Amino acid sequence: MASNIKGFSKWTKEEKLKWIATTYFSDATEVVPLIKTYWNSDEDLQKLHDEFIENTITNFYLPFGVAPNFVINDRNYTLPMVIEESSVVAAASKSAKFWLERGGFKASVLDVEKIGQVHFIYKGDFKKLARFIDSIQNQFFSDTELLTQNMRKRGGGILKIELRDKTLALENYYQLHVTFDTKDSMGANFINTCLEQIAATLKEQVLVYTEFNEVERELAVVMSILSNYVPNCCVRASVSCAVADLASSEIANPEEFVAKFIQAVRIAEVEPFRAVTHNKGIMNGVDALVLATGNDFRAVEAGVHAYAARNGSYSSLSHAKVEDGIFTFWLDLPLALGTVGGLTSLHPMVKIALKLLGNPNAEDLMKIVAVAGLAQNFAALKSLTTTGIQQGHMKMHLKNILNQFKATDDERKNAVLHFEKNIVSHAAVVELLESLRK
Ligand code: MEV
């Protein structure tokens, strides 16, 4: 068992690694060199990665793949995708190709507002509070002027500071609900810095507001923080074509296909158990792009799922319809993304990913990410409502199983041939390898 340690963060990387290995592993002499094989031989590059977080002992690889043939608003893209799930990039590429031949994807940004809040407790007359907040509106803006200067130059900044009465939900609870435009940055640091200044102004001004009595002057700020719920920082992605044009080698009867496809979407709209998996499929595409471009996937995940439940029940993020013989499939996603700041200017692979996308601004990245989600959802629903998901999924997973059993090149060739005609399963691969190895 590990004993409590002090000052761990100050130890060298070697010391930390040695401690981890000897405390938690019986085969420390093997574990340390294995972990070290993931260190980069370029010391500057390694140092850069070490310093992203505290207590780094090594790097953790995820594949960086690409999905070509995406046409978005008539422009061709190859999407960078960071993901470990074997079938995701293949599904994205397949979807891209399918829609490339049918006019491509369309995407548009609906709005770009982000939210931050100063939460506070106030025990007094609401009207008086409202007058007070009104009276210090200009002060809020002038006290944050220096902080917002650069953002304002880029056309963003603080848009609105509203007082919200939340006392029906929680006794004496109010908030300053602040709306921001952070342009091409995700804006978390900018928003939080502004909010802390707004809270400081609030605390300062409360002490000198002559209309307040002693109890009212005890107004207490609980916390100041951005919200990752961004329903007004939203993008729409869609595909559309005549039903008959959906015919392909895999879709013999487009009418039947569309009817079943729309049924599948309806099920996800009304059934939360299905909606969660349906949306997970969307997030396969979204997260892969969000990670590749150095954005905060936890923030995106939290915001997207809150949005999926905005009407009181968790529901599908995508929708489908047929009108006048035209099939339309679309998706609205709240996405707070950045293409400047944060990891975007630090991580060499993030820079490559952004370059691959033509160095998009935040709005263009929102469109691309939403399209990746829609493409993934289309591929999943197409498989689910036709062949079933496992056929494609297990074909992609075959390589992982072969790797697990350290298959030789000959065994791999044999396996690929064999599973062209047979169903892939873990047991079937083991059986084949055993028979080949006899
Ligand atoms: C697997 O990662 C994603 C799917 O389950 C999504 C879905 O069911 O729609 C295939």
Short mmCIF file of N, CA and C and ligand atoms in Angstrom, two decimals, residues 85 274 277-278 280-281 284 377 380-381 384 389, ligand 1:
data_model
loop_
_atom_site.label_atom_id
_atom_site.label_comp_id
_atom_site.label_asym_id
_atom_site.label_seq_id
_atom_site.Cartn_x
_atom_site.Cartn_y
_atom_site.Cartn_z
N GLU A 85 -11.81 4.39 -31.05
CA GLU A 85 -12.80 3.38 -31.45
C GLU A 85 -12.62 3.02 -32.92
N ARG A 274 -32.59 5.04 -25.77
CA ARG A 274 -32.07 5.03 -27.14
C ARG A 274 -31.36 6.37 -27.46
N THR A 277 -27.63 6.61 -26.59
CA THR A 277 -26.73 5.89 -27.51
C THR A 277 -26.67 6.57 -28.87
N HIS A 278 -27.83 7.03 -29.32
CA HIS A 278 -27.93 7.78 -30.58
C HIS A 278 -26.99 9.00 -30.50
N LYS A 280 -24.56 9.46 -28.39
CA LYS A 280 -23.16 8.99 -28.21
C LYS A 280 -22.52 8.81 -29.58
N GLY A 281 -23.31 8.28 -30.52
CA GLY A 281 -22.78 8.09 -31.87
C GLY A 281 -22.43 9.44 -32.49
N ASN A 284 -19.19 10.61 -31.12
CA ASN A 284 -18.01 9.93 -31.68
C ASN A 284 -17.32 10.85 -32.69
N ASN A 377 -23.66 10.08 -37.20
CA ASN A 377 -25.02 9.67 -36.87
C ASN A 377 -25.69 9.02 -38.09
N ALA A 380 -24.21 5.54 -38.55
CA ALA A 380 -24.70 4.58 -37.54
C ALA A 380 -26.13 4.17 -37.86
N LEU A 381 -27.00 5.16 -38.14
CA LEU A 381 -28.41 4.83 -38.39
C LEU A 381 -28.57 4.02 -39.68
N LEU A 384 -27.52 0.55 -38.68
CA LEU A 384 -28.47 -0.04 -37.71
C LEU A 384 -29.77 -0.46 -38.39
N ILE A 389 -25.21 -3.13 -36.89
CA ILE A 389 -23.95 -2.40 -36.68
C ILE A 389 -22.74 -3.32 -36.61
C1 MEV B 1 -21.04 3.19 -31.20
O1 MEV B 1 -19.89 3.85 -30.76
C2 MEV B 1 -22.10 4.20 -31.60
C3 MEV B 1 -23.46 3.63 -31.96
O2 MEV B 1 -23.93 2.81 -30.90
C4 MEV B 1 -24.37 4.80 -32.18
C5 MEV B 1 -25.83 4.43 -32.37
O3 MEV B 1 -26.27 3.39 -31.86
O4 MEV B 1 -26.53 5.23 -33.01
C6 MEV B 1 -23.36 2.75 -33.17
#
